[in-house]
Protein backbone atom coordinates (compact mmCIF):
# COMPACT_ATOMS: atom_id res chain seq x y z
CA UNK A 1 0.00 0.00 0.00
CA UNK A 2 1.38 3.37 -1.04
CA UNK A 3 1.05 6.55 1.01
CA UNK A 4 -1.54 7.90 -1.43
CA UNK A 5 -3.63 4.74 -1.15
CA UNK A 6 -3.39 4.88 2.65
CA UNK A 7 -4.61 8.47 2.77
CA UNK A 8 -7.49 7.74 0.40
CA UNK A 9 -8.57 4.62 2.27
CA UNK A 10 -8.44 6.41 5.61
CA UNK A 11 -10.40 9.32 4.16
CA UNK A 12 -13.20 6.94 3.17
CA UNK A 13 -13.33 5.48 6.68
CA UNK A 14 -13.34 8.76 8.63
CA UNK A 15 -15.48 10.47 6.00
CA UNK A 16 -18.39 8.18 6.84
CA UNK A 17 -17.88 8.79 10.56
CA UNK A 18 -17.68 12.55 10.04
CA UNK A 19 -21.14 12.92 8.51
CA UNK A 20 -22.84 10.97 11.31
CA UNK A 21 -24.38 13.56 13.68
CA UNK A 22 -22.72 13.56 17.08
CA UNK A 23 -21.39 15.70 19.88
CA UNK A 24 -19.31 17.95 17.60
CA UNK A 25 -22.34 18.65 15.40
CA UNK A 26 -24.50 19.56 18.39
CA UNK A 27 -21.86 21.90 19.80
CA UNK A 28 -21.26 23.89 16.62
CA UNK A 29 -24.96 24.22 15.74
CA UNK A 30 -25.93 25.45 19.19
CA UNK A 31 -22.89 27.70 19.42
CA UNK A 32 -23.49 29.27 16.01
CA UNK A 33 -27.18 29.93 16.57
CA UNK A 34 -26.74 31.28 20.11
CA UNK A 35 -23.40 33.08 19.84
CA UNK A 36 -22.71 33.63 16.17
CA UNK A 37 -20.57 32.30 13.34
CA UNK A 38 -17.24 33.26 14.93
CA UNK A 39 -18.05 31.12 17.97
CA UNK A 40 -18.98 28.16 15.77
CA UNK A 41 -15.75 28.33 13.78
CA UNK A 42 -13.70 28.81 16.96
CA UNK A 43 -15.28 25.65 18.41
CA UNK A 44 -14.52 23.87 15.14
CA UNK A 45 -10.86 24.96 15.38
CA UNK A 46 -10.66 23.64 18.93
CA UNK A 47 -12.12 20.31 17.85
CA UNK A 48 -9.59 19.95 15.04
CA UNK A 49 -6.63 20.89 17.23
CA UNK A 50 -7.77 18.16 19.60
CA UNK A 51 -7.96 15.75 16.67
CA UNK A 52 -4.37 16.55 15.68
CA UNK A 53 -3.22 16.03 19.27
CA UNK A 54 -4.85 12.59 19.36
CA UNK A 55 -3.40 11.77 15.95
CA UNK A 56 0.11 12.63 17.15
CA UNK A 57 -0.47 10.64 20.35
CA UNK A 58 -1.59 7.58 18.40
CA UNK A 59 1.32 7.88 15.98
CA UNK A 60 3.92 8.13 18.75
CA UNK A 61 2.38 5.37 20.84
CA UNK A 62 1.09 7.63 23.62
CA UNK A 63 -2.48 6.54 22.94
CA UNK A 64 -1.37 2.91 23.17
CA UNK A 65 0.13 3.60 26.59
CA UNK A 66 -3.13 5.22 27.65
CA UNK A 67 -5.13 2.22 26.48
CA UNK A 68 -2.72 -0.15 28.22
CA UNK A 69 -2.94 1.78 31.49
CA UNK A 70 -6.30 0.93 33.00
CA UNK A 71 -5.94 3.58 35.69
CA UNK A 72 -4.97 6.32 33.22
CA UNK A 73 -7.77 5.41 30.85
CA UNK A 74 -10.33 5.39 33.67
CA UNK A 75 -9.16 8.72 35.06
CA UNK A 76 -9.33 10.45 31.68
CA UNK A 77 -12.66 8.80 30.85
CA UNK A 78 -14.29 9.81 34.12
CA UNK A 79 -12.85 13.31 33.88
CA UNK A 80 -14.24 13.69 30.36
CA UNK A 81 -17.60 12.23 31.40
CA UNK A 82 -17.83 14.57 34.41
CA UNK A 83 -16.98 17.55 32.21
CA UNK A 84 -19.67 16.69 29.67
CA UNK A 85 -22.31 16.07 32.34
CA UNK A 86 -21.40 19.32 34.11
CA UNK A 87 -21.49 21.24 30.83
CA UNK A 88 -24.86 19.78 29.89
CA UNK A 89 -26.39 20.27 33.34
CA UNK A 90 -25.18 23.89 33.45
CA UNK A 91 -26.62 24.54 30.01
CA UNK A 92 -30.00 23.13 31.01
CA UNK A 93 -30.05 24.90 34.39
CA UNK A 94 -29.52 28.29 32.73
CA UNK A 95 -32.72 27.86 30.72
CA UNK A 96 -34.80 27.80 33.93
CA UNK A 97 -33.35 30.95 35.46
CA UNK A 98 -35.83 33.79 35.66
CA UNK A 99 -34.94 36.81 33.61
CA UNK A 100 -32.16 35.00 31.76
CA UNK A 101 -32.00 35.83 28.06
CA UNK A 102 -29.85 33.24 26.24
CA UNK A 103 -30.30 35.10 22.96
CA UNK A 104 -28.18 37.93 24.43
CA UNK A 105 -25.07 35.72 24.14
CA UNK A 106 -24.77 36.73 20.50
CA UNK A 107 -23.84 40.30 21.46
CA UNK A 108 -20.90 39.39 23.70
CA UNK A 109 -17.45 40.58 22.46
CA UNK A 110 -16.26 38.51 19.49
CA UNK A 111 -12.83 37.86 21.06
CA UNK A 112 -14.44 36.41 24.17
CA UNK A 113 -16.78 34.27 22.04
CA UNK A 114 -13.88 32.92 20.00
CA UNK A 115 -11.81 32.01 23.06
CA UNK A 116 -14.77 30.32 24.74
CA UNK A 117 -15.68 28.36 21.61
CA UNK A 118 -12.11 27.21 21.01
CA UNK A 119 -11.66 25.97 24.58
CA UNK A 120 -15.00 24.17 24.49
CA UNK A 121 -14.12 22.31 21.28
CA UNK A 122 -10.57 21.50 22.43
CA UNK A 123 -11.41 20.30 25.94
CA UNK A 124 -14.40 18.28 24.75
CA UNK A 125 -12.21 16.47 22.24
CA UNK A 126 -9.07 15.79 24.25
CA UNK A 127 -10.97 14.57 27.33
CA UNK A 128 -12.59 11.84 25.24
CA UNK A 129 -10.16 8.88 25.29
CA UNK A 130 -12.36 6.97 22.85
CA UNK A 131 -10.99 9.24 20.11
CA UNK A 132 -7.46 8.18 21.02
CA UNK A 133 -8.42 4.51 21.14
CA UNK A 134 -10.08 4.81 17.72
CA UNK A 135 -6.93 6.37 16.29
CA UNK A 136 -4.72 3.79 17.96
CA UNK A 137 -6.81 0.98 16.41
CA UNK A 138 -6.99 2.45 12.91
CA UNK A 139 -3.87 4.51 12.19
CA UNK A 140 -1.34 1.62 12.42
CA UNK A 141 -3.34 -0.23 9.75
CA UNK A 142 -2.81 2.64 7.30
CA UNK A 143 0.93 3.17 7.81
CA UNK A 144 2.74 1.88 4.68
CA UNK A 145 5.88 -0.16 5.17
CA UNK A 146 9.00 1.98 5.38
CA UNK A 147 7.12 5.18 6.24
CA UNK A 148 7.51 7.19 9.43
CA UNK A 149 4.60 6.31 11.80
CA UNK A 150 4.63 9.82 13.26
CA UNK A 151 4.55 11.53 9.86
CA UNK A 152 1.84 9.25 8.49
CA UNK A 153 -0.17 9.51 11.71
CA UNK A 154 -0.14 13.30 11.50
CA UNK A 155 -1.06 13.19 7.81
CA UNK A 156 -3.99 10.88 8.53
CA UNK A 157 -5.16 13.11 11.37
CA UNK A 158 -4.85 16.08 9.02
CA UNK A 159 -7.05 14.28 6.48
CA UNK A 160 -9.63 13.78 9.23
CA UNK A 161 -9.36 17.47 10.12
CA UNK A 162 -9.88 18.59 6.53
CA UNK A 163 -12.98 16.43 6.10
CA UNK A 164 -14.34 17.52 9.46
CA UNK A 165 -13.70 21.18 8.69
CA UNK A 166 -15.49 20.99 5.34
CA UNK A 167 -18.49 19.16 6.80
CA UNK A 168 -18.87 21.11 10.04
CA UNK A 169 -17.99 24.35 8.25
CA UNK A 170 -20.94 23.81 5.92
CA UNK A 171 -23.16 23.12 8.93
CA UNK A 172 -21.96 26.31 10.63
CA UNK A 173 -22.69 28.40 7.54
CA UNK A 174 -26.15 26.85 7.25
CA UNK A 175 -26.88 27.41 10.94
CA UNK A 176 -25.64 30.98 10.72
CA UNK A 177 -27.97 31.60 7.79
CA UNK A 178 -30.94 30.38 9.81
CA UNK A 179 -29.79 32.02 13.05
CA UNK A 180 -31.76 35.29 12.66
CA UNK A 181 -34.98 33.26 12.57
CA UNK A 182 -33.93 30.97 15.41
CA UNK A 183 -32.20 33.45 17.71
CA UNK A 184 -35.12 33.97 20.07
CA UNK A 185 -35.24 33.30 23.79
CA UNK A 186 -37.77 30.49 23.42
CA UNK A 187 -35.94 28.67 20.61
CA UNK A 188 -32.48 28.94 22.20
CA UNK A 189 -33.81 27.75 25.55
CA UNK A 190 -35.15 24.58 23.95
CA UNK A 191 -32.00 24.20 21.89
CA UNK A 192 -29.93 24.47 25.09
CA UNK A 193 -32.09 21.86 26.79
CA UNK A 194 -31.69 19.46 23.88
CA UNK A 195 -27.96 20.11 23.49
CA UNK A 196 -27.45 19.87 27.26
CA UNK A 197 -29.28 16.55 27.25
CA UNK A 198 -27.05 15.29 24.43
CA UNK A 199 -23.93 16.33 26.36
CA UNK A 200 -25.14 14.57 29.50
CA UNK A 201 -26.04 11.47 27.49
CA UNK A 202 -22.58 11.34 25.91
CA UNK A 203 -20.99 11.84 29.32
CA UNK A 204 -23.05 9.07 30.91
CA UNK A 205 -22.30 6.74 28.03
CA UNK A 206 -18.58 7.48 28.28
CA UNK A 207 -18.62 6.71 32.01
CA UNK A 208 -20.63 3.51 31.57
CA UNK A 209 -18.36 2.25 28.79
CA UNK A 210 -15.42 2.31 31.20
CA UNK A 211 -17.12 -0.04 33.65
mmCIF file of C-alpha atoms in Angstrom:
data_model
loop_
_atom_site.group_PDB
_atom_site.id
_atom_site.type_symbol
_atom_site.label_atom_id
_atom_site.label_comp_id
_atom_site.label_asym_id
_atom_site.label_seq_id
_atom_site.Cartn_x
_atom_site.Cartn_y
_atom_site.Cartn_z
ATOM 1 C CA UNK A 1 0.000 0.000 0.000
ATOM 2 C CA UNK A 2 1.377 3.371 -1.044
ATOM 3 C CA UNK A 3 1.048 6.548 1.010
ATOM 4 C CA UNK A 4 -1.540 7.905 -1.429
ATOM 5 C CA UNK A 5 -3.632 4.743 -1.151
ATOM 6 C CA UNK A 6 -3.389 4.879 2.651
ATOM 7 C CA UNK A 7 -4.607 8.470 2.775
ATOM 8 C CA UNK A 8 -7.490 7.741 0.401
ATOM 9 C CA UNK A 9 -8.565 4.623 2.269
ATOM 10 C CA UNK A 10 -8.435 6.413 5.606
ATOM 11 C CA UNK A 11 -10.401 9.317 4.155
ATOM 12 C CA UNK A 12 -13.199 6.942 3.170
ATOM 13 C CA UNK A 13 -13.334 5.481 6.679
ATOM 14 C CA UNK A 14 -13.342 8.755 8.633
ATOM 15 C CA UNK A 15 -15.483 10.468 5.996
ATOM 16 C CA UNK A 16 -18.389 8.180 6.842
ATOM 17 C CA UNK A 17 -17.879 8.792 10.559
ATOM 18 C CA UNK A 18 -17.682 12.554 10.044
ATOM 19 C CA UNK A 19 -21.136 12.919 8.509
ATOM 20 C CA UNK A 20 -22.841 10.973 11.312
ATOM 21 C CA UNK A 21 -24.384 13.562 13.682
ATOM 22 C CA UNK A 22 -22.725 13.559 17.076
ATOM 23 C CA UNK A 23 -21.390 15.703 19.881
ATOM 24 C CA UNK A 24 -19.315 17.948 17.602
ATOM 25 C CA UNK A 25 -22.341 18.654 15.398
ATOM 26 C CA UNK A 26 -24.502 19.562 18.393
ATOM 27 C CA UNK A 27 -21.856 21.899 19.795
ATOM 28 C CA UNK A 28 -21.263 23.889 16.615
ATOM 29 C CA UNK A 29 -24.960 24.217 15.742
ATOM 30 C CA UNK A 30 -25.927 25.445 19.191
ATOM 31 C CA UNK A 31 -22.885 27.700 19.422
ATOM 32 C CA UNK A 32 -23.490 29.267 16.015
ATOM 33 C CA UNK A 33 -27.177 29.934 16.572
ATOM 34 C CA UNK A 34 -26.743 31.276 20.109
ATOM 35 C CA UNK A 35 -23.399 33.084 19.841
ATOM 36 C CA UNK A 36 -22.709 33.629 16.174
ATOM 37 C CA UNK A 37 -20.572 32.304 13.336
ATOM 38 C CA UNK A 38 -17.238 33.261 14.933
ATOM 39 C CA UNK A 39 -18.047 31.119 17.971
ATOM 40 C CA UNK A 40 -18.983 28.161 15.765
ATOM 41 C CA UNK A 41 -15.746 28.328 13.784
ATOM 42 C CA UNK A 42 -13.699 28.805 16.962
ATOM 43 C CA UNK A 43 -15.280 25.651 18.409
ATOM 44 C CA UNK A 44 -14.516 23.869 15.138
ATOM 45 C CA UNK A 45 -10.865 24.959 15.377
ATOM 46 C CA UNK A 46 -10.658 23.637 18.932
ATOM 47 C CA UNK A 47 -12.124 20.309 17.847
ATOM 48 C CA UNK A 48 -9.592 19.945 15.042
ATOM 49 C CA UNK A 49 -6.625 20.892 17.234
ATOM 50 C CA UNK A 50 -7.766 18.156 19.600
ATOM 51 C CA UNK A 51 -7.955 15.752 16.666
ATOM 52 C CA UNK A 52 -4.368 16.547 15.682
ATOM 53 C CA UNK A 53 -3.223 16.029 19.271
ATOM 54 C CA UNK A 54 -4.851 12.586 19.363
ATOM 55 C CA UNK A 55 -3.395 11.767 15.945
ATOM 56 C CA UNK A 56 0.107 12.626 17.148
ATOM 57 C CA UNK A 57 -0.475 10.638 20.346
ATOM 58 C CA UNK A 58 -1.594 7.581 18.395
ATOM 59 C CA UNK A 59 1.316 7.882 15.975
ATOM 60 C CA UNK A 60 3.923 8.128 18.750
ATOM 61 C CA UNK A 61 2.382 5.369 20.845
ATOM 62 C CA UNK A 62 1.092 7.634 23.619
ATOM 63 C CA UNK A 63 -2.476 6.539 22.936
ATOM 64 C CA UNK A 64 -1.366 2.911 23.171
ATOM 65 C CA UNK A 65 0.127 3.605 26.591
ATOM 66 C CA UNK A 66 -3.129 5.220 27.653
ATOM 67 C CA UNK A 67 -5.126 2.217 26.477
ATOM 68 C CA UNK A 68 -2.716 -0.148 28.219
ATOM 69 C CA UNK A 69 -2.943 1.779 31.493
ATOM 70 C CA UNK A 70 -6.298 0.926 32.997
ATOM 71 C CA UNK A 71 -5.944 3.583 35.692
ATOM 72 C CA UNK A 72 -4.966 6.320 33.216
ATOM 73 C CA UNK A 73 -7.766 5.410 30.854
ATOM 74 C CA UNK A 74 -10.329 5.387 33.666
ATOM 75 C CA UNK A 75 -9.159 8.724 35.062
ATOM 76 C CA UNK A 76 -9.334 10.452 31.684
ATOM 77 C CA UNK A 77 -12.657 8.802 30.853
ATOM 78 C CA UNK A 78 -14.292 9.808 34.115
ATOM 79 C CA UNK A 79 -12.853 13.315 33.881
ATOM 80 C CA UNK A 80 -14.238 13.686 30.363
ATOM 81 C CA UNK A 81 -17.599 12.230 31.403
ATOM 82 C CA UNK A 82 -17.834 14.569 34.413
ATOM 83 C CA UNK A 83 -16.975 17.554 32.208
ATOM 84 C CA UNK A 84 -19.674 16.694 29.671
ATOM 85 C CA UNK A 85 -22.310 16.066 32.342
ATOM 86 C CA UNK A 86 -21.404 19.324 34.108
ATOM 87 C CA UNK A 87 -21.492 21.239 30.828
ATOM 88 C CA UNK A 88 -24.864 19.778 29.887
ATOM 89 C CA UNK A 89 -26.390 20.270 33.338
ATOM 90 C CA UNK A 90 -25.181 23.892 33.453
ATOM 91 C CA UNK A 91 -26.617 24.543 30.012
ATOM 92 C CA UNK A 92 -30.001 23.133 31.010
ATOM 93 C CA UNK A 93 -30.047 24.905 34.390
ATOM 94 C CA UNK A 94 -29.521 28.288 32.726
ATOM 95 C CA UNK A 95 -32.721 27.859 30.724
ATOM 96 C CA UNK A 96 -34.796 27.799 33.929
ATOM 97 C CA UNK A 97 -33.353 30.953 35.461
ATOM 98 C CA UNK A 98 -35.828 33.791 35.661
ATOM 99 C CA UNK A 99 -34.939 36.812 33.609
ATOM 100 C CA UNK A 100 -32.155 35.000 31.756
ATOM 101 C CA UNK A 101 -32.000 35.832 28.060
ATOM 102 C CA UNK A 102 -29.853 33.235 26.237
ATOM 103 C CA UNK A 103 -30.302 35.101 22.955
ATOM 104 C CA UNK A 104 -28.183 37.932 24.429
ATOM 105 C CA UNK A 105 -25.073 35.725 24.141
ATOM 106 C CA UNK A 106 -24.765 36.730 20.495
ATOM 107 C CA UNK A 107 -23.845 40.295 21.457
ATOM 108 C CA UNK A 108 -20.900 39.393 23.702
ATOM 109 C CA UNK A 109 -17.452 40.582 22.462
ATOM 110 C CA UNK A 110 -16.264 38.508 19.495
ATOM 111 C CA UNK A 111 -12.831 37.863 21.061
ATOM 112 C CA UNK A 112 -14.445 36.413 24.166
ATOM 113 C CA UNK A 113 -16.777 34.266 22.039
ATOM 114 C CA UNK A 114 -13.877 32.917 19.996
ATOM 115 C CA UNK A 115 -11.813 32.008 23.062
ATOM 116 C CA UNK A 116 -14.765 30.324 24.741
ATOM 117 C CA UNK A 117 -15.676 28.365 21.610
ATOM 118 C CA UNK A 118 -12.105 27.205 21.008
ATOM 119 C CA UNK A 119 -11.657 25.973 24.577
ATOM 120 C CA UNK A 120 -15.003 24.171 24.492
ATOM 121 C CA UNK A 121 -14.117 22.314 21.283
ATOM 122 C CA UNK A 122 -10.574 21.504 22.427
ATOM 123 C CA UNK A 123 -11.407 20.299 25.944
ATOM 124 C CA UNK A 124 -14.402 18.283 24.754
ATOM 125 C CA UNK A 125 -12.210 16.474 22.237
ATOM 126 C CA UNK A 126 -9.067 15.788 24.255
ATOM 127 C CA UNK A 127 -10.973 14.574 27.326
ATOM 128 C CA UNK A 128 -12.589 11.840 25.244
ATOM 129 C CA UNK A 129 -10.156 8.882 25.289
ATOM 130 C CA UNK A 130 -12.361 6.974 22.847
ATOM 131 C CA UNK A 131 -10.991 9.245 20.113
ATOM 132 C CA UNK A 132 -7.464 8.182 21.019
ATOM 133 C CA UNK A 133 -8.420 4.506 21.144
ATOM 134 C CA UNK A 134 -10.076 4.809 17.724
ATOM 135 C CA UNK A 135 -6.926 6.367 16.290
ATOM 136 C CA UNK A 136 -4.724 3.788 17.961
ATOM 137 C CA UNK A 137 -6.805 0.984 16.410
ATOM 138 C CA UNK A 138 -6.992 2.447 12.913
ATOM 139 C CA UNK A 139 -3.874 4.512 12.189
ATOM 140 C CA UNK A 140 -1.341 1.624 12.416
ATOM 141 C CA UNK A 141 -3.340 -0.230 9.748
ATOM 142 C CA UNK A 142 -2.815 2.641 7.302
ATOM 143 C CA UNK A 143 0.932 3.173 7.807
ATOM 144 C CA UNK A 144 2.742 1.880 4.675
ATOM 145 C CA UNK A 145 5.882 -0.162 5.171
ATOM 146 C CA UNK A 146 8.997 1.978 5.376
ATOM 147 C CA UNK A 147 7.117 5.177 6.242
ATOM 148 C CA UNK A 148 7.508 7.191 9.433
ATOM 149 C CA UNK A 149 4.598 6.308 11.795
ATOM 150 C CA UNK A 150 4.632 9.822 13.260
ATOM 151 C CA UNK A 151 4.550 11.526 9.863
ATOM 152 C CA UNK A 152 1.839 9.246 8.489
ATOM 153 C CA UNK A 153 -0.165 9.509 11.713
ATOM 154 C CA UNK A 154 -0.140 13.297 11.500
ATOM 155 C CA UNK A 155 -1.058 13.190 7.810
ATOM 156 C CA UNK A 156 -3.987 10.877 8.528
ATOM 157 C CA UNK A 157 -5.165 13.107 11.371
ATOM 158 C CA UNK A 158 -4.850 16.081 9.022
ATOM 159 C CA UNK A 159 -7.055 14.285 6.477
ATOM 160 C CA UNK A 160 -9.627 13.785 9.227
ATOM 161 C CA UNK A 161 -9.358 17.473 10.124
ATOM 162 C CA UNK A 162 -9.882 18.592 6.529
ATOM 163 C CA UNK A 163 -12.976 16.428 6.097
ATOM 164 C CA UNK A 164 -14.345 17.516 9.462
ATOM 165 C CA UNK A 165 -13.697 21.182 8.686
ATOM 166 C CA UNK A 166 -15.485 20.993 5.339
ATOM 167 C CA UNK A 167 -18.487 19.164 6.798
ATOM 168 C CA UNK A 168 -18.873 21.107 10.042
ATOM 169 C CA UNK A 169 -17.988 24.346 8.250
ATOM 170 C CA UNK A 170 -20.941 23.808 5.915
ATOM 171 C CA UNK A 171 -23.163 23.120 8.930
ATOM 172 C CA UNK A 172 -21.962 26.311 10.634
ATOM 173 C CA UNK A 173 -22.691 28.403 7.544
ATOM 174 C CA UNK A 174 -26.145 26.854 7.247
ATOM 175 C CA UNK A 175 -26.876 27.405 10.941
ATOM 176 C CA UNK A 176 -25.644 30.979 10.715
ATOM 177 C CA UNK A 177 -27.969 31.599 7.785
ATOM 178 C CA UNK A 178 -30.939 30.376 9.809
ATOM 179 C CA UNK A 179 -29.788 32.016 13.053
ATOM 180 C CA UNK A 180 -31.760 35.290 12.664
ATOM 181 C CA UNK A 181 -34.976 33.257 12.565
ATOM 182 C CA UNK A 182 -33.930 30.969 15.413
ATOM 183 C CA UNK A 183 -32.201 33.452 17.710
ATOM 184 C CA UNK A 184 -35.122 33.970 20.069
ATOM 185 C CA UNK A 185 -35.243 33.302 23.792
ATOM 186 C CA UNK A 186 -37.769 30.486 23.422
ATOM 187 C CA UNK A 187 -35.939 28.667 20.609
ATOM 188 C CA UNK A 188 -32.482 28.940 22.196
ATOM 189 C CA UNK A 189 -33.807 27.745 25.547
ATOM 190 C CA UNK A 190 -35.152 24.584 23.953
ATOM 191 C CA UNK A 191 -31.995 24.197 21.894
ATOM 192 C CA UNK A 192 -29.929 24.468 25.089
ATOM 193 C CA UNK A 193 -32.090 21.863 26.789
ATOM 194 C CA UNK A 194 -31.692 19.456 23.876
ATOM 195 C CA UNK A 195 -27.956 20.113 23.494
ATOM 196 C CA UNK A 196 -27.453 19.870 27.256
ATOM 197 C CA UNK A 197 -29.283 16.553 27.246
ATOM 198 C CA UNK A 198 -27.054 15.294 24.429
ATOM 199 C CA UNK A 199 -23.933 16.330 26.356
ATOM 200 C CA UNK A 200 -25.137 14.565 29.500
ATOM 201 C CA UNK A 201 -26.041 11.472 27.486
ATOM 202 C CA UNK A 202 -22.580 11.343 25.914
ATOM 203 C CA UNK A 203 -20.990 11.845 29.323
ATOM 204 C CA UNK A 204 -23.047 9.074 30.910
ATOM 205 C CA UNK A 205 -22.298 6.744 28.032
ATOM 206 C CA UNK A 206 -18.584 7.481 28.281
ATOM 207 C CA UNK A 207 -18.624 6.708 32.010
ATOM 208 C CA UNK A 208 -20.631 3.508 31.571
ATOM 209 C CA UNK A 209 -18.361 2.247 28.788
ATOM 210 C CA UNK A 210 -15.418 2.315 31.199
ATOM 211 C CA UNK A 211 -17.120 -0.042 33.646
#
